[in-house]
Coordinates of C-alpha atoms in Angstrom, one line a residue:
M139 CA 20.0 23.3 -79.2
R140 CA 22.5 26.6 -79.0
I141 CA 24.9 27.4 -76.1
D142 CA 23.9 30.9 -75.2
K143 CA 20.1 29.5 -74.6
F144 CA 21.5 26.3 -73.1
L145 CA 23.4 28.4 -70.6
K146 CA 20.3 30.6 -69.9
V147 CA 17.9 27.9 -69.8
S148 CA 20.3 25.8 -67.1
R149 CA 20.6 28.9 -65.5
L150 CA 24.7 29.2 -65.5
I151 CA 24.4 32.5 -66.6
K152 CA 21.3 34.3 -65.7
R153 CA 20.6 36.4 -69.1
R154 CA 20.8 35.4 -72.5
P155 CA 22.6 38.5 -73.8
V156 CA 25.3 37.9 -71.0
A157 CA 25.7 34.5 -72.5
N158 CA 26.1 36.1 -76.0
E159 CA 28.5 38.6 -74.7
A160 CA 30.4 35.7 -73.0
C161 CA 30.7 33.7 -76.0
D162 CA 31.8 36.4 -78.2
A163 CA 34.6 37.8 -76.0
G164 CA 35.9 34.0 -76.3
R165 CA 35.1 32.8 -72.7
V166 CA 32.9 30.1 -73.5
S167 CA 34.4 26.4 -74.4
V168 CA 32.5 23.0 -75.2
N169 CA 35.0 20.3 -75.0
G170 CA 38.0 22.4 -75.1
R171 CA 37.2 24.3 -77.8
V172 CA 36.6 28.3 -77.7
V173 CA 33.0 28.5 -79.1
K174 CA 30.4 31.4 -80.7
A175 CA 26.8 31.5 -79.6
S176 CA 25.5 29.7 -82.1
A177 CA 27.3 26.7 -81.4
D178 CA 25.3 23.4 -80.6
V179 CA 25.6 21.8 -77.4
K180 CA 24.5 18.1 -77.0
V181 CA 24.4 15.8 -73.6
G182 CA 27.5 14.9 -72.6
D183 CA 29.5 17.6 -73.7
V184 CA 31.7 19.9 -71.3
I185 CA 31.2 23.4 -70.8
E186 CA 34.2 25.5 -69.3
I187 CA 33.1 29.2 -68.7
R188 CA 35.6 31.8 -67.4
F189 CA 34.8 34.8 -65.7
G190 CA 38.0 37.1 -64.3
D191 CA 39.9 34.3 -62.6
K192 CA 36.8 31.9 -61.5
V193 CA 36.1 28.8 -63.7
T194 CA 33.0 26.9 -63.7
K195 CA 33.2 23.3 -65.5
A196 CA 30.1 21.7 -66.1
E197 CA 29.1 18.5 -68.1
V198 CA 25.5 18.4 -69.9
M199 CA 23.1 15.9 -68.6
R200 CA 20.0 17.1 -70.3
V201 CA 18.6 19.5 -73.1
A202 CA 15.3 20.8 -72.8
E203 CA 14.0 24.1 -74.4
T204 CA 12.3 25.2 -71.4
V205 CA 12.6 23.7 -67.9
R206 CA 11.2 25.1 -64.3
K207 CA 13.7 26.3 -61.6
E208 CA 13.8 23.2 -59.8
E209 CA 14.7 21.3 -62.5
A210 CA 17.5 23.5 -64.1
K211 CA 19.8 22.1 -61.8
E212 CA 19.4 18.6 -63.3
M213 CA 20.5 19.8 -66.9
V214 CA 24.5 20.1 -66.0
K215 CA 26.6 18.2 -63.8
F216 CA 29.4 20.5 -61.9
L217 CA 33.2 19.3 -62.3

């Protein structure tokens, strides 16, 4: 699954265009590597998102095209 879609589905970022902008600006990295919005993400990857001085790190636990709001929390484990 594309990283921008995963960020939206897992609700780490609220909207997909915002996730696209964050990737294009170099604020999103997967396994320590800065990625573009089209990069693939799989179970076990560590995602790091930087907004200003705030850094969010999360490990991908599950990948699904669509999930309900309650299930979105199970998609990532915060580090």
